[in-house]
Amino acid sequence: CVPCPDPQKEKKIRRIRALLGYARKHPEKVVLLFLDEFSFYRQPLRGPAWWPVGRRQQPKGKRSRNTDTRGRVIAAFNAVSGKLISQMAAKINVPCFCAFLRQLREMYPEAKIYIVLDNWLTVHKHPQALETFAQTGIVPAWLPTYSPQSNPIEMLWEQLNGEILRLHGDSDDWATLKLRVSTWLSAFSVPNQRVIEMVGLTAKPAIRVNPA
């Protein structure tokens, strides 16, 4: 069945926009992070790909006979500076998520941290995760349910797919593929306006209020 739309969708979106405006106005006091998890696979993604001008050979992905291994990434980017904090794991579970929250707190020890994320019940809203939010003082700002497109970090994943994972040739070398993904993510581990541009957050928010 098709899930019903979140009746509080507009309210949640307005709050996130307000937080973005507040973080932009007070970057030394407030940090707004957008968080998400991402999966990538040994087998290359299909789809259109870029190719050097003048080369007649069509780009092709190389499929492996090995099992289609999956890698996982948890990441959050600073909506004002563009700094990306990421971690690769074989599996993202509650302990991994809680450890990542504590890492975020260590990176911004003095700031008020708001984090925008989806409603993943078994991890993001697990009692242990909610306790870690309280312990670290990080305030979750929940996205509307069934609305992954509301999280701008999805645009970052699209860029990663296009630059690294679509029609890649490393299906027989899982270690190399993981390294390429890790290297791509690491390029944004310092404040970087390219991230802000990629996810479409260059425009000023429509609402600027002091969030409750």
mmCIF file with all atom_site columns, C-alpha atoms in Angstrom:
data_model
loop_
_atom_site.group_PDB
_atom_site.id
_atom_site.type_symbol
_atom_site.label_atom_id
_atom_site.label_alt_id
_atom_site.label_comp_id
_atom_site.label_asym_id
_atom_site.label_entity_id
_atom_site.label_seq_id
_atom_site.pdbx_PDB_ins_code
_atom_site.Cartn_x
_atom_site.Cartn_y
_atom_site.Cartn_z
_atom_site.occupancy
_atom_site.B_iso_or_equiv
_atom_site.pdbx_formal_charge
_atom_site.auth_seq_id
_atom_site.auth_comp_id
_atom_site.auth_asym_id
_atom_site.auth_atom_id
_atom_site.pdbx_PDB_model_num
ATOM 1   C CA . CYS A 1 1   ? 0.000  0.000   0.000   1.00 0.00 ? 1   CYS A CA 1
ATOM 2   C CA . VAL A 1 2   ? 1.043  3.607   -0.494  1.00 0.00 ? 2   VAL A CA 1
ATOM 3   C CA . PRO A 1 3   ? 1.857  5.351   2.828   1.00 0.00 ? 3   PRO A CA 1
ATOM 4   C CA . CYS A 1 4   ? -0.104 8.461   3.734   1.00 0.00 ? 4   CYS A CA 1
ATOM 5   C CA . PRO A 1 5   ? 1.743  11.790  3.491   1.00 0.00 ? 5   PRO A CA 1
ATOM 6   C CA . ASP A 1 6   ? 3.104  13.197  6.724   1.00 0.00 ? 6   ASP A CA 1
ATOM 7   C CA . PRO A 1 7   ? 0.431  15.604  8.046   1.00 0.00 ? 7   PRO A CA 1
ATOM 8   C CA . GLN A 1 8   ? 3.209  17.697  9.641   1.00 0.00 ? 8   GLN A CA 1
ATOM 9   C CA . LYS A 1 9   ? 5.311  17.894  6.470   1.00 0.00 ? 9   LYS A CA 1
ATOM 10  C CA . GLU A 1 10  ? 5.036  21.649  5.971   1.00 0.00 ? 10  GLU A CA 1
ATOM 11  C CA . LYS A 1 11  ? 5.685  22.352  9.645   1.00 0.00 ? 11  LYS A CA 1
ATOM 12  C CA . LYS A 1 12  ? 8.839  20.222  9.611   1.00 0.00 ? 12  LYS A CA 1
ATOM 13  C CA . ILE A 1 13  ? 10.113 21.826  6.414   1.00 0.00 ? 13  ILE A CA 1
ATOM 14  C CA . ARG A 1 14  ? 9.526  25.306  7.829   1.00 0.00 ? 14  ARG A CA 1
ATOM 15  C CA . ARG A 1 15  ? 11.469 24.400  10.971  1.00 0.00 ? 15  ARG A CA 1
ATOM 16  C CA . ILE A 1 16  ? 14.424 23.114  8.941   1.00 0.00 ? 16  ILE A CA 1
ATOM 17  C CA . ARG A 1 17  ? 14.435 26.293  6.859   1.00 0.00 ? 17  ARG A CA 1
ATOM 18  C CA . ALA A 1 18  ? 14.338 28.348  10.041  1.00 0.00 ? 18  ALA A CA 1
ATOM 19  C CA . LEU A 1 19  ? 17.266 26.399  11.484  1.00 0.00 ? 19  LEU A CA 1
ATOM 20  C CA . LEU A 1 20  ? 19.240 26.942  8.295   1.00 0.00 ? 20  LEU A CA 1
ATOM 21  C CA . GLY A 1 21  ? 18.645 30.671  8.461   1.00 0.00 ? 21  GLY A CA 1
ATOM 22  C CA . TYR A 1 22  ? 19.620 30.754  12.142  1.00 0.00 ? 22  TYR A CA 1
ATOM 23  C CA . ALA A 1 23  ? 22.826 28.758  11.522  1.00 0.00 ? 23  ALA A CA 1
ATOM 24  C CA . ARG A 1 24  ? 23.791 31.112  8.714   1.00 0.00 ? 24  ARG A CA 1
ATOM 25  C CA . LYS A 1 25  ? 23.240 34.115  10.939  1.00 0.00 ? 25  LYS A CA 1
ATOM 26  C CA . HIS A 1 26  ? 25.107 32.666  13.943  1.00 0.00 ? 26  HIS A CA 1
ATOM 27  C CA . PRO A 1 27  ? 27.697 30.177  12.547  1.00 0.00 ? 27  PRO A CA 1
ATOM 28  C CA . GLU A 1 28  ? 29.906 30.563  15.616  1.00 0.00 ? 28  GLU A CA 1
ATOM 29  C CA . LYS A 1 29  ? 27.115 29.407  17.924  1.00 0.00 ? 29  LYS A CA 1
ATOM 30  C CA . VAL A 1 30  ? 24.870 27.112  15.876  1.00 0.00 ? 30  VAL A CA 1
ATOM 31  C CA . VAL A 1 31  ? 25.714 24.180  13.610  1.00 0.00 ? 31  VAL A CA 1
ATOM 32  C CA . LEU A 1 32  ? 23.138 22.627  11.285  1.00 0.00 ? 32  LEU A CA 1
ATOM 33  C CA . LEU A 1 33  ? 24.027 19.213  9.885   1.00 0.00 ? 33  LEU A CA 1
ATOM 34  C CA . PHE A 1 34  ? 22.234 17.096  7.305   1.00 0.00 ? 34  PHE A CA 1
ATOM 35  C CA . LEU A 1 35  ? 22.802 13.387  7.927   1.00 0.00 ? 35  LEU A CA 1
ATOM 36  C CA . ASP A 1 36  ? 22.118 10.283  5.883   1.00 0.00 ? 36  ASP A CA 1
ATOM 37  C CA . GLU A 1 37  ? 23.360 6.778   5.152   1.00 0.00 ? 37  GLU A CA 1
ATOM 38  C CA . PHE A 1 38  ? 24.392 5.548   1.714   1.00 0.00 ? 38  PHE A CA 1
ATOM 39  C CA . SER A 1 39  ? 24.985 2.138   0.151   1.00 0.00 ? 39  SER A CA 1
ATOM 40  C CA . PHE A 1 40  ? 27.319 1.297   -2.711  1.00 0.00 ? 40  PHE A CA 1
ATOM 41  C CA . TYR A 1 41  ? 27.987 -2.040  -4.369  1.00 0.00 ? 41  TYR A CA 1
ATOM 42  C CA . ARG A 1 42  ? 30.702 -4.055  -6.044  1.00 0.00 ? 42  ARG A CA 1
ATOM 43  C CA . GLN A 1 43  ? 28.726 -4.237  -9.298  1.00 0.00 ? 43  GLN A CA 1
ATOM 44  C CA . PRO A 1 44  ? 28.691 -0.956  -11.261 1.00 0.00 ? 44  PRO A CA 1
ATOM 45  C CA . LEU A 1 45  ? 25.570 1.146   -11.521 1.00 0.00 ? 45  LEU A CA 1
ATOM 46  C CA . ARG A 1 46  ? 23.956 1.331   -14.936 1.00 0.00 ? 46  ARG A CA 1
ATOM 47  C CA . GLY A 1 47  ? 23.044 4.599   -16.572 1.00 0.00 ? 47  GLY A CA 1
ATOM 48  C CA . PRO A 1 48  ? 24.457 7.497   -18.601 1.00 0.00 ? 48  PRO A CA 1
ATOM 49  C CA . ALA A 1 49  ? 28.090 8.378   -18.053 1.00 0.00 ? 49  ALA A CA 1
ATOM 50  C CA . TRP A 1 50  ? 30.549 11.040  -19.203 1.00 0.00 ? 50  TRP A CA 1
ATOM 51  C CA . TRP A 1 51  ? 33.294 10.161  -21.685 1.00 0.00 ? 51  TRP A CA 1
ATOM 52  C CA . PRO A 1 52  ? 36.164 12.242  -23.142 1.00 0.00 ? 52  PRO A CA 1
ATOM 53  C CA . VAL A 1 53  ? 35.314 14.150  -26.313 1.00 0.00 ? 53  VAL A CA 1
ATOM 54  C CA . GLY A 1 54  ? 36.654 12.444  -29.439 1.00 0.00 ? 54  GLY A CA 1
ATOM 55  C CA . ARG A 1 55  ? 36.745 8.896   -28.056 1.00 0.00 ? 55  ARG A CA 1
ATOM 56  C CA . ARG A 1 56  ? 34.547 6.563   -29.997 1.00 0.00 ? 56  ARG A CA 1
ATOM 57  C CA . GLN A 1 57  ? 34.542 3.738   -27.493 1.00 0.00 ? 57  GLN A CA 1
ATOM 58  C CA . GLN A 1 58  ? 31.336 3.663   -25.478 1.00 0.00 ? 58  GLN A CA 1
ATOM 59  C CA . PRO A 1 59  ? 31.821 3.648   -21.684 1.00 0.00 ? 59  PRO A CA 1
ATOM 60  C CA . LYS A 1 60  ? 31.004 0.279   -20.186 1.00 0.00 ? 60  LYS A CA 1
ATOM 61  C CA . GLY A 1 61  ? 30.852 -1.052  -16.660 1.00 0.00 ? 61  GLY A CA 1
ATOM 62  C CA . LYS A 1 62  ? 32.619 -4.281  -15.799 1.00 0.00 ? 62  LYS A CA 1
ATOM 63  C CA . ARG A 1 63  ? 30.525 -6.753  -13.859 1.00 0.00 ? 63  ARG A CA 1
ATOM 64  C CA . SER A 1 64  ? 32.211 -9.236  -11.562 1.00 0.00 ? 64  SER A CA 1
ATOM 65  C CA . ARG A 1 65  ? 31.382 -12.885 -10.997 1.00 0.00 ? 65  ARG A CA 1
ATOM 66  C CA . ASN A 1 66  ? 31.927 -12.310 -7.296  1.00 0.00 ? 66  ASN A CA 1
ATOM 67  C CA . THR A 1 67  ? 29.065 -11.743 -4.869  1.00 0.00 ? 67  THR A CA 1
ATOM 68  C CA . ASP A 1 68  ? 27.652 -8.223  -5.086  1.00 0.00 ? 68  ASP A CA 1
ATOM 69  C CA . THR A 1 69  ? 29.274 -6.959  -1.880  1.00 0.00 ? 69  THR A CA 1
ATOM 70  C CA . ARG A 1 70  ? 27.742 -3.892  -0.238  1.00 0.00 ? 70  ARG A CA 1
ATOM 71  C CA . GLY A 1 71  ? 29.533 -1.032  1.467   1.00 0.00 ? 71  GLY A CA 1
ATOM 72  C CA . ARG A 1 72  ? 27.862 1.520   3.739   1.00 0.00 ? 72  ARG A CA 1
ATOM 73  C CA . VAL A 1 73  ? 28.619 5.156   4.481   1.00 0.00 ? 73  VAL A CA 1
ATOM 74  C CA . ILE A 1 74  ? 27.221 7.388   7.204   1.00 0.00 ? 74  ILE A CA 1
ATOM 75  C CA . ALA A 1 75  ? 27.828 11.071  6.639   1.00 0.00 ? 75  ALA A CA 1
ATOM 76  C CA . ALA A 1 76  ? 26.756 14.534  7.707   1.00 0.00 ? 76  ALA A CA 1
ATOM 77  C CA . PHE A 1 77  ? 27.582 17.871  6.145   1.00 0.00 ? 77  PHE A CA 1
ATOM 78  C CA . ASN A 1 78  ? 27.635 21.324  7.671   1.00 0.00 ? 78  ASN A CA 1
ATOM 79  C CA . ALA A 1 79  ? 24.929 23.331  5.913   1.00 0.00 ? 79  ALA A CA 1
ATOM 80  C CA . VAL A 1 80  ? 26.911 26.574  6.256   1.00 0.00 ? 80  VAL A CA 1
ATOM 81  C CA . SER A 1 81  ? 30.566 25.597  5.741   1.00 0.00 ? 81  SER A CA 1
ATOM 82  C CA . GLY A 1 82  ? 30.090 22.561  3.502   1.00 0.00 ? 82  GLY A CA 1
ATOM 83  C CA . LYS A 1 83  ? 32.415 20.443  5.658   1.00 0.00 ? 83  LYS A CA 1
ATOM 84  C CA . LEU A 1 84  ? 31.583 16.742  5.308   1.00 0.00 ? 84  LEU A CA 1
ATOM 85  C CA . ILE A 1 85  ? 32.062 14.239  8.122   1.00 0.00 ? 85  ILE A CA 1
ATOM 86  C CA . SER A 1 86  ? 31.857 10.651  6.869   1.00 0.00 ? 86  SER A CA 1
ATOM 87  C CA . GLN A 1 87  ? 32.572 7.131   8.020   1.00 0.00 ? 87  GLN A CA 1
ATOM 88  C CA . MET A 1 88  ? 32.582 3.894   6.042   1.00 0.00 ? 88  MET A CA 1
ATOM 89  C CA . ALA A 1 89  ? 31.318 0.646   7.572   1.00 0.00 ? 89  ALA A CA 1
ATOM 90  C CA . ALA A 1 90  ? 30.215 -2.824  6.533   1.00 0.00 ? 90  ALA A CA 1
ATOM 91  C CA . LYS A 1 91  ? 26.993 -2.273  8.464   1.00 0.00 ? 91  LYS A CA 1
ATOM 92  C CA . ILE A 1 92  ? 25.387 0.718   10.135  1.00 0.00 ? 92  ILE A CA 1
ATOM 93  C CA . ASN A 1 93  ? 23.638 -0.248  13.345  1.00 0.00 ? 93  ASN A CA 1
ATOM 94  C CA . VAL A 1 94  ? 22.709 1.513   16.569  1.00 0.00 ? 94  VAL A CA 1
ATOM 95  C CA . PRO A 1 95  ? 26.218 1.438   18.168  1.00 0.00 ? 95  PRO A CA 1
ATOM 96  C CA . CYS A 1 96  ? 27.735 2.758   14.923  1.00 0.00 ? 96  CYS A CA 1
ATOM 97  C CA . PHE A 1 97  ? 25.176 5.563   14.722  1.00 0.00 ? 97  PHE A CA 1
ATOM 98  C CA . CYS A 1 98  ? 25.638 6.537   18.375  1.00 0.00 ? 98  CYS A CA 1
ATOM 99  C CA . ALA A 1 99  ? 29.420 6.591   17.969  1.00 0.00 ? 99  ALA A CA 1
ATOM 100 C CA . PHE A 1 100 ? 28.995 8.876   14.957  1.00 0.00 ? 100 PHE A CA 1
ATOM 101 C CA . LEU A 1 101 ? 26.846 11.267  17.000  1.00 0.00 ? 101 LEU A CA 1
ATOM 102 C CA . ARG A 1 102 ? 29.541 11.428  19.664  1.00 0.00 ? 102 ARG A CA 1
ATOM 103 C CA . GLN A 1 103 ? 32.110 12.119  16.942  1.00 0.00 ? 103 GLN A CA 1
ATOM 104 C CA . LEU A 1 104 ? 30.011 15.045  15.727  1.00 0.00 ? 104 LEU A CA 1
ATOM 105 C CA . ARG A 1 105 ? 29.853 16.451  19.250  1.00 0.00 ? 105 ARG A CA 1
ATOM 106 C CA . GLU A 1 106 ? 33.640 16.210  19.562  1.00 0.00 ? 106 GLU A CA 1
ATOM 107 C CA . MET A 1 107 ? 34.050 18.157  16.328  1.00 0.00 ? 107 MET A CA 1
ATOM 108 C CA . TYR A 1 108 ? 31.789 20.965  17.564  1.00 0.00 ? 108 TYR A CA 1
ATOM 109 C CA . PRO A 1 109 ? 32.301 20.910  21.353  1.00 0.00 ? 109 PRO A CA 1
ATOM 110 C CA . GLU A 1 110 ? 30.872 24.355  22.102  1.00 0.00 ? 110 GLU A CA 1
ATOM 111 C CA . ALA A 1 111 ? 28.182 24.829  19.456  1.00 0.00 ? 111 ALA A CA 1
ATOM 112 C CA . LYS A 1 112 ? 24.482 24.103  19.592  1.00 0.00 ? 112 LYS A CA 1
ATOM 113 C CA . ILE A 1 113 ? 24.066 21.252  17.102  1.00 0.00 ? 113 ILE A CA 1
ATOM 114 C CA . TYR A 1 114 ? 20.901 20.567  15.140  1.00 0.00 ? 114 TYR A CA 1
ATOM 115 C CA . ILE A 1 115 ? 20.897 17.523  12.903  1.00 0.00 ? 115 ILE A CA 1
ATOM 116 C CA . VAL A 1 116 ? 18.415 16.868  10.098  1.00 0.00 ? 116 VAL A CA 1
ATOM 117 C CA . LEU A 1 117 ? 17.749 13.184  9.463   1.00 0.00 ? 117 LEU A CA 1
ATOM 118 C CA . ASP A 1 118 ? 15.073 10.714  8.440   1.00 0.00 ? 118 ASP A CA 1
ATOM 119 C CA . ASN A 1 119 ? 12.796 8.603   10.614  1.00 0.00 ? 119 ASN A CA 1
ATOM 120 C CA . TRP A 1 120 ? 14.687 5.293   10.563  1.00 0.00 ? 120 TRP A CA 1
ATOM 121 C CA . LEU A 1 121 ? 12.905 3.698   13.492  1.00 0.00 ? 121 LEU A CA 1
ATOM 122 C CA . THR A 1 122 ? 15.300 0.845   14.222  1.00 0.00 ? 122 THR A CA 1
ATOM 123 C CA . VAL A 1 123 ? 18.408 3.067   14.301  1.00 0.00 ? 123 VAL A CA 1
ATOM 124 C CA . HIS A 1 124 ? 17.740 6.830   14.343  1.00 0.00 ? 124 HIS A CA 1
ATOM 125 C CA . LYS A 1 125 ? 14.828 6.517   16.775  1.00 0.00 ? 125 LYS A CA 1
ATOM 126 C CA . HIS A 1 126 ? 16.117 3.554   18.755  1.00 0.00 ? 126 HIS A CA 1
ATOM 127 C CA . PRO A 1 127 ? 15.997 4.245   22.543  1.00 0.00 ? 127 PRO A CA 1
ATOM 128 C CA . GLN A 1 128 ? 19.789 4.086   22.722  1.00 0.00 ? 128 GLN A CA 1
ATOM 129 C CA . ALA A 1 129 ? 20.053 6.623   19.905  1.00 0.00 ? 129 ALA A CA 1
ATOM 130 C CA . LEU A 1 130 ? 17.559 8.949   21.578  1.00 0.00 ? 130 LEU A CA 1
ATOM 131 C CA . GLU A 1 131 ? 19.554 8.668   24.804  1.00 0.00 ? 131 GLU A CA 1
ATOM 132 C CA . THR A 1 132 ? 22.746 9.564   22.918  1.00 0.00 ? 132 THR A CA 1
ATOM 133 C CA . PHE A 1 133 ? 21.015 12.631  21.471  1.00 0.00 ? 133 PHE A CA 1
ATOM 134 C CA . ALA A 1 134 ? 20.193 13.716  25.007  1.00 0.00 ? 134 ALA A CA 1
ATOM 135 C CA . GLN A 1 135 ? 23.673 12.963  26.358  1.00 0.00 ? 135 GLN A CA 1
ATOM 136 C CA . THR A 1 136 ? 25.462 14.866  23.590  1.00 0.00 ? 136 THR A CA 1
ATOM 137 C CA . GLY A 1 137 ? 22.996 17.740  23.488  1.00 0.00 ? 137 GLY A CA 1
ATOM 138 C CA . ILE A 1 138 ? 22.450 17.230  19.750  1.00 0.00 ? 138 ILE A CA 1
ATOM 139 C CA . VAL A 1 139 ? 18.909 18.158  18.724  1.00 0.00 ? 139 VAL A CA 1
ATOM 140 C CA . PRO A 1 140 ? 17.322 16.031  15.983  1.00 0.00 ? 140 PRO A CA 1
ATOM 141 C CA . ALA A 1 141 ? 15.194 17.782  13.362  1.00 0.00 ? 141 ALA A CA 1
ATOM 142 C CA . TRP A 1 142 ? 13.139 15.016  11.801  1.00 0.00 ? 142 TRP A CA 1
ATOM 143 C CA . LEU A 1 143 ? 12.419 15.079  8.098   1.00 0.00 ? 143 LEU A CA 1
ATOM 144 C CA . PRO A 1 144 ? 8.860  14.455  6.903   1.00 0.00 ? 144 PRO A CA 1
ATOM 145 C CA . THR A 1 145 ? 8.159  10.733  6.686   1.00 0.00 ? 145 THR A CA 1
ATOM 146 C CA . TYR A 1 146 ? 8.542  9.102   3.263   1.00 0.00 ? 146 TYR A CA 1
ATOM 147 C CA . SER A 1 147 ? 10.291 12.215  1.950   1.00 0.00 ? 147 SER A CA 1
ATOM 148 C CA . PRO A 1 148 ? 13.985 11.396  1.331   1.00 0.00 ? 148 PRO A CA 1
ATOM 149 C CA . GLN A 1 149 ? 14.052 14.096  -1.355  1.00 0.00 ? 149 GLN A CA 1
ATOM 150 C CA . SER A 1 150 ? 13.689 16.651  1.445   1.00 0.00 ? 150 SER A CA 1
ATOM 151 C CA . ASN A 1 151 ? 17.266 15.933  2.541   1.00 0.00 ? 151 ASN A CA 1
ATOM 152 C CA . PRO A 1 152 ? 19.761 17.838  0.338   1.00 0.00 ? 152 PRO A CA 1
ATOM 153 C CA . ILE A 1 153 ? 22.521 15.321  1.096   1.00 0.00 ? 153 ILE A CA 1
ATOM 154 C CA . GLU A 1 154 ? 20.761 13.055  -1.430  1.00 0.00 ? 154 GLU A CA 1
ATOM 155 C CA . MET A 1 155 ? 22.222 15.345  -4.119  1.00 0.00 ? 155 MET A CA 1
ATOM 156 C CA . LEU A 1 156 ? 25.692 14.523  -2.818  1.00 0.00 ? 156 LEU A CA 1
ATOM 157 C CA . TRP A 1 157 ? 25.000 10.824  -3.251  1.00 0.00 ? 157 TRP A CA 1
ATOM 158 C CA . GLU A 1 158 ? 23.862 11.475  -6.820  1.00 0.00 ? 158 GLU A CA 1
ATOM 159 C CA . GLN A 1 159 ? 27.181 13.187  -7.503  1.00 0.00 ? 159 GLN A CA 1
ATOM 160 C CA . LEU A 1 160 ? 29.087 10.271  -5.985  1.00 0.00 ? 160 LEU A CA 1
ATOM 161 C CA . ASN A 1 161 ? 27.158 7.851   -8.176  1.00 0.00 ? 161 ASN A CA 1
ATOM 162 C CA . GLY A 1 162 ? 27.914 9.872   -11.281 1.00 0.00 ? 162 GLY A CA 1
ATOM 163 C CA . GLU A 1 163 ? 31.603 10.453  -10.631 1.00 0.00 ? 163 GLU A CA 1
ATOM 164 C CA . ILE A 1 164 ? 32.647 7.120   -9.110  1.00 0.00 ? 164 ILE A CA 1
ATOM 165 C CA . LEU A 1 165 ? 30.043 4.360   -9.084  1.00 0.00 ? 165 LEU A CA 1
ATOM 166 C CA . ARG A 1 166 ? 28.247 4.518   -12.425 1.00 0.00 ? 166 ARG A CA 1
ATOM 167 C CA . LEU A 1 167 ? 29.866 2.124   -14.935 1.00 0.00 ? 167 LEU A CA 1
ATOM 168 C CA . HIS A 1 168 ? 33.009 1.789   -12.817 1.00 0.00 ? 168 HIS A CA 1
ATOM 169 C CA . GLY A 1 169 ? 35.639 -0.791  -13.729 1.00 0.00 ? 169 GLY A CA 1
ATOM 170 C CA . ASP A 1 170 ? 36.637 -1.978  -10.239 1.00 0.00 ? 170 ASP A CA 1
ATOM 171 C CA . SER A 1 171 ? 34.104 -4.738  -9.669  1.00 0.00 ? 171 SER A CA 1
ATOM 172 C CA . ASP A 1 172 ? 36.889 -7.330  -9.287  1.00 0.00 ? 172 ASP A CA 1
ATOM 173 C CA . ASP A 1 173 ? 38.829 -5.133  -6.846  1.00 0.00 ? 173 ASP A CA 1
ATOM 174 C CA . TRP A 1 174 ? 36.593 -4.318  -3.884  1.00 0.00 ? 174 TRP A CA 1
ATOM 175 C CA . ALA A 1 175 ? 39.449 -2.733  -1.905  1.00 0.00 ? 175 ALA A CA 1
ATOM 176 C CA . THR A 1 176 ? 40.199 -0.289  -4.727  1.00 0.00 ? 176 THR A CA 1
ATOM 177 C CA . LEU A 1 177 ? 36.531 0.634   -5.124  1.00 0.00 ? 177 LEU A CA 1
ATOM 178 C CA . LYS A 1 178 ? 36.213 1.350   -1.399  1.00 0.00 ? 178 LYS A CA 1
ATOM 179 C CA . LEU A 1 179 ? 39.366 3.454   -1.540  1.00 0.00 ? 179 LEU A CA 1
ATOM 180 C CA . ARG A 1 180 ? 37.989 5.483   -4.458  1.00 0.00 ? 180 ARG A CA 1
ATOM 181 C CA . VAL A 1 181 ? 34.759 6.148   -2.565  1.00 0.00 ? 181 VAL A CA 1
ATOM 182 C CA . SER A 1 182 ? 36.667 7.057   0.607   1.00 0.00 ? 182 SER A CA 1
ATOM 183 C CA . THR A 1 183 ? 39.026 9.366   -1.302  1.00 0.00 ? 183 THR A CA 1
ATOM 184 C CA . TRP A 1 184 ? 36.094 11.134  -2.975  1.00 0.00 ? 184 TRP A CA 1
ATOM 185 C CA . LEU A 1 185 ? 34.420 11.734  0.376   1.00 0.00 ? 185 LEU A CA 1
ATOM 186 C CA . SER A 1 186 ? 37.658 12.837  2.035   1.00 0.00 ? 186 SER A CA 1
ATOM 187 C CA . ALA A 1 187 ? 38.040 15.653  -0.482  1.00 0.00 ? 187 ALA A CA 1
ATOM 188 C CA . PHE A 1 188 ? 35.155 17.400  1.301   1.00 0.00 ? 188 PHE A CA 1
ATOM 189 C CA . SER A 1 189 ? 36.426 16.888  4.852   1.00 0.00 ? 189 SER A CA 1
ATOM 190 C CA . VAL A 1 190 ? 37.351 20.565  5.140   1.00 0.00 ? 190 VAL A CA 1
ATOM 191 C CA . PRO A 1 191 ? 35.002 23.536  4.683   1.00 0.00 ? 191 PRO A CA 1
ATOM 192 C CA . ASN A 1 192 ? 34.056 23.429  1.033   1.00 0.00 ? 192 ASN A CA 1
ATOM 193 C CA . GLN A 1 193 ? 31.550 25.569  -0.836  1.00 0.00 ? 193 GLN A CA 1
ATOM 194 C CA . ARG A 1 194 ? 31.392 23.002  -3.623  1.00 0.00 ? 194 ARG A CA 1
ATOM 195 C CA . VAL A 1 195 ? 29.302 20.820  -1.318  1.00 0.00 ? 195 VAL A CA 1
ATOM 196 C CA . ILE A 1 196 ? 26.904 23.703  -0.690  1.00 0.00 ? 196 ILE A CA 1
ATOM 197 C CA . GLU A 1 197 ? 26.575 24.211  -4.436  1.00 0.00 ? 197 GLU A CA 1
ATOM 198 C CA . MET A 1 198 ? 26.101 20.512  -5.188  1.00 0.00 ? 198 MET A CA 1
ATOM 199 C CA . VAL A 1 199 ? 23.234 20.146  -2.737  1.00 0.00 ? 199 VAL A CA 1
ATOM 200 C CA . GLY A 1 200 ? 21.531 23.381  -3.766  1.00 0.00 ? 200 GLY A CA 1
ATOM 201 C CA . LEU A 1 201 ? 21.819 25.371  -0.537  1.00 0.00 ? 201 LEU A CA 1
ATOM 202 C CA . THR A 1 202 ? 23.295 28.537  -2.013  1.00 0.00 ? 202 THR A CA 1
ATOM 203 C CA . ALA A 1 203 ? 20.020 30.488  -1.872  1.00 0.00 ? 203 ALA A CA 1
ATOM 204 C CA . LYS A 1 204 ? 19.074 32.308  1.305   1.00 0.00 ? 204 LYS A CA 1
ATOM 205 C CA . PRO A 1 205 ? 16.270 30.703  3.316   1.00 0.00 ? 205 PRO A CA 1
ATOM 206 C CA . ALA A 1 206 ? 12.847 32.243  3.182   1.00 0.00 ? 206 ALA A CA 1
ATOM 207 C CA . ILE A 1 207 ? 12.444 32.204  6.961   1.00 0.00 ? 207 ILE A CA 1
ATOM 208 C CA . ARG A 1 208 ? 14.844 33.641  9.532   1.00 0.00 ? 208 ARG A CA 1
ATOM 209 C CA . VAL A 1 209 ? 13.693 33.130  13.100  1.00 0.00 ? 209 VAL A CA 1
ATOM 210 C CA . ASN A 1 210 ? 15.225 32.131  16.384  1.00 0.00 ? 210 ASN A CA 1
ATOM 211 C CA . PRO A 1 211 ? 14.230 28.430  16.688  1.00 0.00 ? 211 PRO A CA 1
ATOM 212 C CA . ALA A 1 212 ? 12.570 27.309  19.867  1.00 0.00 ? 212 ALA A CA 1
#
